[in-house]
mmCIF file of C-alpha atoms in Angstrom:
data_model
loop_
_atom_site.group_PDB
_atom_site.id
_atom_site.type_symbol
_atom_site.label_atom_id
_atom_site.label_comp_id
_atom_site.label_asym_id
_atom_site.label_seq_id
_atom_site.Cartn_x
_atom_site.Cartn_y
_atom_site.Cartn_z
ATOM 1 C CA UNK A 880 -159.502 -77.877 5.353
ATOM 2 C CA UNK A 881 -158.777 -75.770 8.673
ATOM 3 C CA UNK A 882 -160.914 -72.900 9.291
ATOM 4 C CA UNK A 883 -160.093 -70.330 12.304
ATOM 5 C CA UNK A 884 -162.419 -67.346 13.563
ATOM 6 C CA UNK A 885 -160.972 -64.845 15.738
ATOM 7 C CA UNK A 886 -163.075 -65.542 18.681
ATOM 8 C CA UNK A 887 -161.003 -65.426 22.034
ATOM 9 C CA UNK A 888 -163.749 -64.882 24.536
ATOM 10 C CA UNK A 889 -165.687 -68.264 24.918
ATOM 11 C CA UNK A 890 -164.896 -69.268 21.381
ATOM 12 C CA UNK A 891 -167.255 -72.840 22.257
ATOM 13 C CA UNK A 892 -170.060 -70.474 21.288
ATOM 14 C CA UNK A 893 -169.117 -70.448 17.402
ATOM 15 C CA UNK A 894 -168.240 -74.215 18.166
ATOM 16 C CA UNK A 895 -172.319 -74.314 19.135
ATOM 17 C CA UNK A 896 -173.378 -72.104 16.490
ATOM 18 C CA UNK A 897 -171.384 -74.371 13.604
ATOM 19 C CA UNK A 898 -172.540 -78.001 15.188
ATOM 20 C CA UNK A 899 -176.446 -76.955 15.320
ATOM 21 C CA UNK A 900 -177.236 -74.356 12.822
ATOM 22 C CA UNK A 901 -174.461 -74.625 9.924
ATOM 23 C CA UNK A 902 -173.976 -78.379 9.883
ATOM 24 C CA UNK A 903 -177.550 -79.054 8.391
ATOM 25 C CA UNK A 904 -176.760 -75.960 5.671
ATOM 26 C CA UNK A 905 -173.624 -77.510 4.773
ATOM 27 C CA UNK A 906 -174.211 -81.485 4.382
ATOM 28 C CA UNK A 907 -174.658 -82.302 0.394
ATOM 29 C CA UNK A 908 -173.076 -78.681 -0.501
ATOM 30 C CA UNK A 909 -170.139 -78.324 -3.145
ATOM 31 C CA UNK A 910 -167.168 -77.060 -0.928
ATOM 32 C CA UNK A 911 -165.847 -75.241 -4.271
ATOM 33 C CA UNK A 912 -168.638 -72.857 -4.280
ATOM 34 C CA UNK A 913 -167.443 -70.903 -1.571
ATOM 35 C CA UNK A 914 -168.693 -67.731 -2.088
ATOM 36 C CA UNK A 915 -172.735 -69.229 -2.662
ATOM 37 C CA UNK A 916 -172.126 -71.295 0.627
ATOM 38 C CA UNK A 917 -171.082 -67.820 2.360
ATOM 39 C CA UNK A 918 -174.304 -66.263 1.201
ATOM 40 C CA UNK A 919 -176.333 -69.198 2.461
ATOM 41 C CA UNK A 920 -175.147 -69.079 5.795
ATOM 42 C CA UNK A 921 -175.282 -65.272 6.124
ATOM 43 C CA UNK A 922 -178.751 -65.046 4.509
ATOM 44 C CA UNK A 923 -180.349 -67.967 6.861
ATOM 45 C CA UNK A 924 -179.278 -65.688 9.989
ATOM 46 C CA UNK A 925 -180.490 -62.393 8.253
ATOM 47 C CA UNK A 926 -184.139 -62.450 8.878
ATOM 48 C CA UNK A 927 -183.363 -63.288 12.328
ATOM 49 C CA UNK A 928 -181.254 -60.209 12.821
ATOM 50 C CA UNK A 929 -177.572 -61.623 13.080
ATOM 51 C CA UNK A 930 -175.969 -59.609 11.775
ATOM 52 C CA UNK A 931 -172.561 -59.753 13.285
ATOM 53 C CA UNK A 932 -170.805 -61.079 16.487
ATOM 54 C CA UNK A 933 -170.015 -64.842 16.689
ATOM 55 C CA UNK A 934 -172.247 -65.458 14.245
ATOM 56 C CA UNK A 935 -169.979 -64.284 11.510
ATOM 57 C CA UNK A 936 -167.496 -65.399 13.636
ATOM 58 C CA UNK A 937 -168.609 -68.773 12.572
ATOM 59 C CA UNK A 938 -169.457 -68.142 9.084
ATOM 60 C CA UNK A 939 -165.661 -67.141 8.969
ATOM 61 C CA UNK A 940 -164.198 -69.983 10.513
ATOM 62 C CA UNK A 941 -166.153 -72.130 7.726
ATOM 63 C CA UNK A 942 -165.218 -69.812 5.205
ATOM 64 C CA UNK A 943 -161.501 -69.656 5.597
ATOM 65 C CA UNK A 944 -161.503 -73.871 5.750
ATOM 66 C CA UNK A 945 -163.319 -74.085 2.388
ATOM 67 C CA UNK A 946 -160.475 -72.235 0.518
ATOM 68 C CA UNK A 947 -158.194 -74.510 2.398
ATOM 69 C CA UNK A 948 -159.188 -77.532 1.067
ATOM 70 C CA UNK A 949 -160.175 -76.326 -2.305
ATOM 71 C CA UNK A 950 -156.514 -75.014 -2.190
ATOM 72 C CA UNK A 951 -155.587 -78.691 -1.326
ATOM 73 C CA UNK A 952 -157.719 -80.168 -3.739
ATOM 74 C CA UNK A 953 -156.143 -78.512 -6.588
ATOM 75 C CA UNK A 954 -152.912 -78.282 -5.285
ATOM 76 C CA UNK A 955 -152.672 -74.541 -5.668
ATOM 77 C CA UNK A 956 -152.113 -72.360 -2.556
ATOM 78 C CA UNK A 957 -155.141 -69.611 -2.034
ATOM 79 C CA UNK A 958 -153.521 -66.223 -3.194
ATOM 80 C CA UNK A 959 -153.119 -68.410 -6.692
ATOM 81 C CA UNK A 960 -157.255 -69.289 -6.175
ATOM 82 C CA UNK A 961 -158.034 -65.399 -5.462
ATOM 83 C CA UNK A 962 -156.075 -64.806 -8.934
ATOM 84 C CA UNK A 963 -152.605 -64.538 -8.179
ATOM 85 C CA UNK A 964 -150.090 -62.726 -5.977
ATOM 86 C CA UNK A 965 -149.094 -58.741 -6.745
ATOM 87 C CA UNK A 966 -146.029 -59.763 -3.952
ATOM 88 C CA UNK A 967 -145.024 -62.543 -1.862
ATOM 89 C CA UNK A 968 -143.220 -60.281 0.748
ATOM 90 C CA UNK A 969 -145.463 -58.976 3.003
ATOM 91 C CA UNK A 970 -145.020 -55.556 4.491
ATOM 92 C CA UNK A 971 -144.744 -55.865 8.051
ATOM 93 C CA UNK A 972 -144.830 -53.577 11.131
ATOM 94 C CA UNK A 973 -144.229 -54.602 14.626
ATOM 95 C CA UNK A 974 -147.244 -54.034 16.969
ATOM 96 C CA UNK A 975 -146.607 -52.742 20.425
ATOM 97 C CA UNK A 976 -144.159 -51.815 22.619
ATOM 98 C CA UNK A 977 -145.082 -53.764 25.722
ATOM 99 C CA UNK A 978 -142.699 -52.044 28.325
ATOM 100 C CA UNK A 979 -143.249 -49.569 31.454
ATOM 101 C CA UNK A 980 -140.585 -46.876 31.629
ATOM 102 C CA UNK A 981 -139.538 -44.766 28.531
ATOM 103 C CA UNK A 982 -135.834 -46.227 28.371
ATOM 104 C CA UNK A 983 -137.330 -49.896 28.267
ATOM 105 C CA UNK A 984 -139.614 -49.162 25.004
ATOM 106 C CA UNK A 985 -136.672 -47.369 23.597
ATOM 107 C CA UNK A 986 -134.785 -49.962 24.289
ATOM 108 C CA UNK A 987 -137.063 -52.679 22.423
ATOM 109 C CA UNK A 988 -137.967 -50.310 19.759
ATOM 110 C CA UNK A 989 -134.400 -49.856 18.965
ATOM 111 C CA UNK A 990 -133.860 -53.631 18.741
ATOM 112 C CA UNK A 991 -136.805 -54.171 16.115
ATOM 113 C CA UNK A 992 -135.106 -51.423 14.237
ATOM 114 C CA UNK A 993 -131.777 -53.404 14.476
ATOM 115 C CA UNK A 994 -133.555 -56.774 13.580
ATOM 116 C CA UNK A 995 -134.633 -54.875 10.031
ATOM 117 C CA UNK A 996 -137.855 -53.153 10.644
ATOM 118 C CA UNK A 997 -138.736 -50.225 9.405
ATOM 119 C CA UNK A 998 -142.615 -49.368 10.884
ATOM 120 C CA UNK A 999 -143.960 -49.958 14.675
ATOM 121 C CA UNK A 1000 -147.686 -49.045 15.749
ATOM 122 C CA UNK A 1001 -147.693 -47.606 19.428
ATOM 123 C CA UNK A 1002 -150.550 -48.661 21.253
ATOM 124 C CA UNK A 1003 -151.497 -46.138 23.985
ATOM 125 C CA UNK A 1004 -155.132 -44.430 25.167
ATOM 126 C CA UNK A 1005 -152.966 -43.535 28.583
ATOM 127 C CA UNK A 1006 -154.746 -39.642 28.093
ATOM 128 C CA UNK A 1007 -153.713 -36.435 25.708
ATOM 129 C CA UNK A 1008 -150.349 -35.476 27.451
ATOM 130 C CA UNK A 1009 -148.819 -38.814 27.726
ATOM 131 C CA UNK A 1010 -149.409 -40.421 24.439
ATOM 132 C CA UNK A 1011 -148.025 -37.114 23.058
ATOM 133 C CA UNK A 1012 -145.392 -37.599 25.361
ATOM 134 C CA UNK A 1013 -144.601 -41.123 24.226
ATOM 135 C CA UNK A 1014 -145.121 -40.700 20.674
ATOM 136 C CA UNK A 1015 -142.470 -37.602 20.927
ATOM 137 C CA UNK A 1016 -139.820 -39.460 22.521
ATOM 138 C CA UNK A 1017 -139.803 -42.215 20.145
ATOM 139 C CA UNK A 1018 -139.957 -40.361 17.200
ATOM 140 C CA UNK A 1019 -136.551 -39.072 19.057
ATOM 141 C CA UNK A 1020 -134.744 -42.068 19.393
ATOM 142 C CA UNK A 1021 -136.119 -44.212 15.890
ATOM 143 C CA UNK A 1022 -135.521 -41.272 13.852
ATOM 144 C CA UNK A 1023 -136.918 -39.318 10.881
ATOM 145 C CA UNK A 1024 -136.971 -41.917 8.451
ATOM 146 C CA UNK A 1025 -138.583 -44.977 10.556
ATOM 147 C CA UNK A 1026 -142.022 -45.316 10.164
ATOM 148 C CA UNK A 1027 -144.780 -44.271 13.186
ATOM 149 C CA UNK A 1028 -148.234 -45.577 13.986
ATOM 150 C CA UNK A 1029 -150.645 -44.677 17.075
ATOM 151 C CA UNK A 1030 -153.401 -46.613 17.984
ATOM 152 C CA UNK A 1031 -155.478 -45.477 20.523
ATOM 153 C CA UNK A 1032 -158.339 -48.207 21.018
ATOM 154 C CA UNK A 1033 -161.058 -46.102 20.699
ATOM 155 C CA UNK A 1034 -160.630 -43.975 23.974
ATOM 156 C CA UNK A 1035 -161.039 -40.640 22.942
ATOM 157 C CA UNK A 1036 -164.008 -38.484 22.057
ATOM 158 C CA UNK A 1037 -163.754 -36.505 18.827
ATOM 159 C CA UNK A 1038 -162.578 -33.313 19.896
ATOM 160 C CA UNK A 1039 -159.822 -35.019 21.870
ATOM 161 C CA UNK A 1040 -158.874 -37.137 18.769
ATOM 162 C CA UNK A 1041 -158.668 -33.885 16.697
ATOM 163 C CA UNK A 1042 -156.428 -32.283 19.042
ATOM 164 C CA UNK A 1043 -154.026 -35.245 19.635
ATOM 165 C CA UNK A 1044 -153.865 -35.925 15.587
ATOM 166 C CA UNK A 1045 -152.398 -32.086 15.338
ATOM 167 C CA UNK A 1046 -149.582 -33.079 17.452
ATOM 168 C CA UNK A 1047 -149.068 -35.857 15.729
ATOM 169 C CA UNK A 1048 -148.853 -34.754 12.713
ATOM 170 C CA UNK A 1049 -145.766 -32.679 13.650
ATOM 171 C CA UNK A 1050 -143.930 -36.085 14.736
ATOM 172 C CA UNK A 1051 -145.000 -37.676 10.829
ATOM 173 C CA UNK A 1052 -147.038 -40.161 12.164
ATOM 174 C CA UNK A 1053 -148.279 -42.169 9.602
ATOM 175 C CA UNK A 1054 -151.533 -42.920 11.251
ATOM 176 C CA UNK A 1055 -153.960 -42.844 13.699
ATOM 177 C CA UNK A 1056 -155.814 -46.126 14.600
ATOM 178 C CA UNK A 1057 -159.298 -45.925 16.433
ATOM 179 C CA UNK A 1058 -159.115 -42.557 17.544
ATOM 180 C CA UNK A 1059 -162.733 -43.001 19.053
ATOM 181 C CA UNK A 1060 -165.314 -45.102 19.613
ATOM 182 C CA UNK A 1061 -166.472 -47.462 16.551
ATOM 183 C CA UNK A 1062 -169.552 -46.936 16.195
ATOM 184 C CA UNK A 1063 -169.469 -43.651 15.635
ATOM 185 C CA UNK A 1064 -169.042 -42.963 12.022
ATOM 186 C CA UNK A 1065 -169.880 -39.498 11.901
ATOM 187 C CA UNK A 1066 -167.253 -38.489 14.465
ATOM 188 C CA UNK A 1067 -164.737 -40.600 12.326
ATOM 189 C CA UNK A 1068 -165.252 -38.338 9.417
ATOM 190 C CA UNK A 1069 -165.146 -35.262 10.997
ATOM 191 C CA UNK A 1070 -161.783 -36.863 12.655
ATOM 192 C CA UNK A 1071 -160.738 -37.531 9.131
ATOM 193 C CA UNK A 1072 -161.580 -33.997 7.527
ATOM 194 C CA UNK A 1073 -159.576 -32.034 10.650
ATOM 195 C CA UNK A 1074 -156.888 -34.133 10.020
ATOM 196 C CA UNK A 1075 -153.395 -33.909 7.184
ATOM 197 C CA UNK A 1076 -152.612 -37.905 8.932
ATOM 198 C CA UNK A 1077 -154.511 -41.143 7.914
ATOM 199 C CA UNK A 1078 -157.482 -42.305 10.182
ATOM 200 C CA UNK A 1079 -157.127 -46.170 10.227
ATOM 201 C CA UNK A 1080 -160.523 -48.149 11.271
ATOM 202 C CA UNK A 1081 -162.035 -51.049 10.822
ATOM 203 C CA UNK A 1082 -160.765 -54.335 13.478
ATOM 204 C CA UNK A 1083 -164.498 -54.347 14.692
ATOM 205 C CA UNK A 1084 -166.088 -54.780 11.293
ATOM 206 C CA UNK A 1085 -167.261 -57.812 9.669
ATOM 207 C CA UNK A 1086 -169.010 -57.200 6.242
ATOM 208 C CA UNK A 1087 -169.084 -55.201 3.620
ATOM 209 C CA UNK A 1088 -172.349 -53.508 4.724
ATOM 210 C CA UNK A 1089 -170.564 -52.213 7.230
ATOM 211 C CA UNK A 1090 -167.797 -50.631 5.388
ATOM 212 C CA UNK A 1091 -169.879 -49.109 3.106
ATOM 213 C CA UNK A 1092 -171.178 -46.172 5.148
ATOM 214 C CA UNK A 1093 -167.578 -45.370 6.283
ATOM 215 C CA UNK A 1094 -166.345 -45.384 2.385
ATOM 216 C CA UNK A 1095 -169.460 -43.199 1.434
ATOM 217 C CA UNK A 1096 -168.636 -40.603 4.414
ATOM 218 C CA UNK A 1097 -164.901 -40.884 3.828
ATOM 219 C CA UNK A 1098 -164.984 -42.052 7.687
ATOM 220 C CA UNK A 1099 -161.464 -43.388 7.030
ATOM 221 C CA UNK A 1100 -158.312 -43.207 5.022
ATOM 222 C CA UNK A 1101 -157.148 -46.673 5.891
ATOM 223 C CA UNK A 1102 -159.171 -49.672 6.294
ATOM 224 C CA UNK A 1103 -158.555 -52.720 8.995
ATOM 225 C CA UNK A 1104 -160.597 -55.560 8.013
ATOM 226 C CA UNK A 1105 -159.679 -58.507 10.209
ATOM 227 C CA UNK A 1106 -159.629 -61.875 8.273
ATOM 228 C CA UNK A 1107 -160.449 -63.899 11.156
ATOM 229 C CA UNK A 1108 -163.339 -62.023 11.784
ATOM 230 C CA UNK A 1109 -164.687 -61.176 8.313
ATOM 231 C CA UNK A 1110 -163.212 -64.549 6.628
ATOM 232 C CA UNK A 1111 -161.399 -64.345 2.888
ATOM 233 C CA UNK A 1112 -164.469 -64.387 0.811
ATOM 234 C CA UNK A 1113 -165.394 -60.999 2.853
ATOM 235 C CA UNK A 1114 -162.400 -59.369 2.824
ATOM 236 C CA UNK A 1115 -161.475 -59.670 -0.463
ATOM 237 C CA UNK A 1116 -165.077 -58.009 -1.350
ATOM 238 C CA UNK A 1117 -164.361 -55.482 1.047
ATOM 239 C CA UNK A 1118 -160.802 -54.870 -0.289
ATOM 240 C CA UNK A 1119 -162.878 -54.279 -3.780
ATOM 241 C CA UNK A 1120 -165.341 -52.020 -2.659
ATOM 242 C CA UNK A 1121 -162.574 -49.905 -0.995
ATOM 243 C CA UNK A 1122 -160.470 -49.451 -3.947
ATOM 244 C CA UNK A 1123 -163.110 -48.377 -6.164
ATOM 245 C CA UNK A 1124 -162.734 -45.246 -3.294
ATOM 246 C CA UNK A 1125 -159.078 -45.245 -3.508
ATOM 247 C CA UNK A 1126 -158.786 -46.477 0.027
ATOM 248 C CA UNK A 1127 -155.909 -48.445 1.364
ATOM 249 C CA UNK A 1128 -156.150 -52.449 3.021
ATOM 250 C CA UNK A 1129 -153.862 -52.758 6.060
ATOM 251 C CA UNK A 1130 -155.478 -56.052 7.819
ATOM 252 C CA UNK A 1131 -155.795 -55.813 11.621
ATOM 253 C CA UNK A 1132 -154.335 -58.988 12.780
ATOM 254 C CA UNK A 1133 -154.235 -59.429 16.692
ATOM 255 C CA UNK A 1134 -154.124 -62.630 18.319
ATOM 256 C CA UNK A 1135 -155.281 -65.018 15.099
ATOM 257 C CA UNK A 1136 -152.900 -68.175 15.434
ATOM 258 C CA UNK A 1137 -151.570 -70.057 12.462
ATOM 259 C CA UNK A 1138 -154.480 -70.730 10.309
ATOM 260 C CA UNK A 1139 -155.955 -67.028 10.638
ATOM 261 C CA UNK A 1140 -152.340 -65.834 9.943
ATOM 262 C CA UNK A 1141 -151.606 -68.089 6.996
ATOM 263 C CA UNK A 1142 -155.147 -66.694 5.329
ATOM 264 C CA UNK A 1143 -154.601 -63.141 5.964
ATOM 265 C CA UNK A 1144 -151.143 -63.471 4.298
ATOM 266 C CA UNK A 1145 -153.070 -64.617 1.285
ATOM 267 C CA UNK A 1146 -155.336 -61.757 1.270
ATOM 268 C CA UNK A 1147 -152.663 -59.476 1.635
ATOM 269 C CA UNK A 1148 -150.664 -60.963 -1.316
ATOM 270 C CA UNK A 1149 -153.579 -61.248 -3.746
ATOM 271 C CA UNK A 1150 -155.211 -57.712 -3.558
ATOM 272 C CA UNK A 1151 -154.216 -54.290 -5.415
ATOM 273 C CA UNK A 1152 -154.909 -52.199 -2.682
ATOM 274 C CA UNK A 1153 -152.500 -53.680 0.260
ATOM 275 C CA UNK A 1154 -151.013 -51.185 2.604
ATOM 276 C CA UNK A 1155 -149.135 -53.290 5.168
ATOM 277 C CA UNK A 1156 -149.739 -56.014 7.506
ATOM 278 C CA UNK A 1157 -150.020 -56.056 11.295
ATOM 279 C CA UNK A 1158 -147.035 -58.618 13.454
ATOM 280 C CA UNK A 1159 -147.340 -59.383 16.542
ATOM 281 C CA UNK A 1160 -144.136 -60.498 18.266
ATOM 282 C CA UNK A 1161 -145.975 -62.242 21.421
ATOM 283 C CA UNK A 1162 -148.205 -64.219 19.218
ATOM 284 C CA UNK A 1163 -146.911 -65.911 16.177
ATOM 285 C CA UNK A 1164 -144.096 -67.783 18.313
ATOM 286 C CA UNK A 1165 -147.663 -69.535 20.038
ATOM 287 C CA UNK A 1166 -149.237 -69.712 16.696
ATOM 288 C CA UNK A 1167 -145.936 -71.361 15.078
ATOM 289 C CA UNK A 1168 -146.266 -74.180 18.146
ATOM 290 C CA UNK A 1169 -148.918 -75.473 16.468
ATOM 291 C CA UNK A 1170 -147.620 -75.566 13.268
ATOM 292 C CA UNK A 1171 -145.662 -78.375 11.634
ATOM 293 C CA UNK A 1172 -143.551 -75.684 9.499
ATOM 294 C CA UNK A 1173 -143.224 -72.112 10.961
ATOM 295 C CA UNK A 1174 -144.898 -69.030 9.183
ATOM 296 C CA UNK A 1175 -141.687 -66.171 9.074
ATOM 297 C CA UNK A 1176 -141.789 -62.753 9.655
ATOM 298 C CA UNK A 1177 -137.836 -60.931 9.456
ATOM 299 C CA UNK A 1178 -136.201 -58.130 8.613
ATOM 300 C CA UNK A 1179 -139.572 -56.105 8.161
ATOM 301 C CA UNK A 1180 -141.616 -58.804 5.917
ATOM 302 C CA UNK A 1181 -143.660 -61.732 5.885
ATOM 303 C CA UNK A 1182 -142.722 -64.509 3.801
ATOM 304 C CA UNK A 1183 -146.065 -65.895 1.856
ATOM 305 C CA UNK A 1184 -147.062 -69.504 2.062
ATOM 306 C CA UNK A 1185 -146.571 -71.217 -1.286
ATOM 307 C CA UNK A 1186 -148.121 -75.008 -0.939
ATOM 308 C CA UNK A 1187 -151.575 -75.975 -1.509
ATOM 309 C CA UNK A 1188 -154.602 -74.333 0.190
ATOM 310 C CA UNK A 1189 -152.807 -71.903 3.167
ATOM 311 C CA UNK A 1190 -149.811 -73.519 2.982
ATOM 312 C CA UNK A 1191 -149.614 -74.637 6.435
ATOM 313 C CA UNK A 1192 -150.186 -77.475 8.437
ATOM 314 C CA UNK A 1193 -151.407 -78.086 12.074
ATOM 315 C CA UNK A 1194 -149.742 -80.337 14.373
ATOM 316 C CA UNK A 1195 -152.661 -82.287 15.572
ATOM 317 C CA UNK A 1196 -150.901 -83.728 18.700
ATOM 318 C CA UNK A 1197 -149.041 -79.897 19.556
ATOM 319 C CA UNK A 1198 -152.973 -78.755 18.860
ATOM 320 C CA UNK A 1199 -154.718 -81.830 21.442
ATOM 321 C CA UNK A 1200 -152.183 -81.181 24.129
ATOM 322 C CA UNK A 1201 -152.550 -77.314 24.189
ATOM 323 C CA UNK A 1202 -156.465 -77.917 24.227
ATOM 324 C CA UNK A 1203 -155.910 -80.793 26.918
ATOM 325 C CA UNK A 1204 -153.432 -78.226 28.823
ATOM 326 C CA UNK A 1205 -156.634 -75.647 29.099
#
């Protein structure tokens, strides 16, 4: 089975963390009982405060490669193991806009819209008067109809969120993404009651326990659990919790490669509460070199893996030679 965490910066530390604590948890253990290994591993860190960061980085990485190969061994793919698929297209909106000038992000947002998408999340933080700015011309030139997001990485304080929400509300935007910082819960619900738009959080989160306050304080209208950080077995029990508070799943999904793709498309296919999914045009071309058959994204959707486990394979000599290369 192939497990991925989504751990960019010096990912050799879950590498450590998997070779000299996990190893000795996970010799003799039944890889089919996934969710009691996932407790085992969390609950050994617990009482020495770990209670995020690389270490569930690595519990995720593990995680994700046990439904692989239980996928494999029973030659069903994973949404079919998580009890079955309520679509196999995948909502899809384009992430980013990576241009300078105003008539180059036009430009490429109009050729996403041509290519059959329907939904692109801005991501800007550039200050009050210029994401207004940006977010106004766009709206311009994709229309009524096409469908908006903002994410502003956390830059602004909550009075500043408050006041660039109102604006944005007048352009239809359908939500707001980390309008300030994270760990700030309390500003997140005020955020959320001054605001008609959706407050999106959740990218930096990596269990349940950490949802739960932002449920109980209705800190959030959408929630962004990322699958390479917070693993399947996680998810999907956050994904539970949150519709039990009639809040909508739309999994952050930055720059996973194949593996973390291929399991977040699972997720997204085998729970009730899916919003839409996160594509990044800059990173599944790198993730599909790796990959002996492509993952798709077109015309607005992905398409969802249908062999055993994630339904994809690496290319062990593409994967050597990019690891040799760096």
């Amino acid at each position: 089975g192939w497990g991925e965490a989504l751990a960019p910066v010096v990912p050799e530390v879950v590498g450590e963390i998997i070779q000299r604590l996990f190893v000795p948890f996970l010799l003799g253990e039944d890889p089919r009982n996934i969710d009691v290994v996932w407790s085992k591993l969390y609950n050994a860190m617990r009482e020495r405060g770990h209670f995020t960061g690389f270490m569930l980085d690595a519990i995720t990485a593990i995680d994700i490669a046990l439904w692989d190969l239980f996928g494999k061994a029973v030659q069903l793919p994973v949404y079919q193991l998580l009890g079955g698929a309520y679509r196999t297209r995948i909502p899809a909106y384009v992430s980013g806009i990576p241009r300078n000038t105003k008539e180059e992000r036009i430009r490429l947002a109009l050729e996403w819209k041509q290519r059959g998408f329907q939904a692109i999340k801005l991501h800007l933080g550039y200050g009050l008067k210029e994401d207004a700015a940006i977010a106004g011309y766009m709206r311009e030139a994709l229309g009524d109809s096409f469908r908006l997001m903002i994410d502003a990485h956390w830059h602004y304080t909550v009075s500043e969120a408050i006041q660039l929400g109102r604006h944005l509300e007048q352009l239809d935007v359908e939500f707001l993404e980390a309008p300030t910082l994270p760990e700030d819960i309390d500003g997140h619900a005020e955020i959320a009651r001054a605001l008609d738009l959706s407050i999106a959080v959740g990218e930096a989160k990596r269990t349940r326990y950490q949802f739960k306050e932002r449920l109980v304080k209705r800190a959030a209208d959408i929630l962004q659990p990322d699958v390479g950080r917070a693993g399947i077995t996680e998810t999907r029990k956050i994904a539970n919790m949150a519709e039990a508070f009639n809040i909508p799943i739309a999994p952050h999904l930055s720059v996973g490669l194949g593996i973390c793709i291929a399991a977040t498309l699972h997720i997204s296919a085998a729970i009730p509460n899916f919003y839409v999914l996160e594509y990044q045009p800059t990173v599944l071309p790198e993730a599909n070199r790796l990959l002996k058959e492509p993952i798709i994204c077109e015309e607005g959707a992905y398409h969802l893996p249908e062999l055993p486990g994630l339904g994809v394979d690496i290319d062990e000599k593409a994967l050597y030679k990019a690891m040799n290369n760096h």
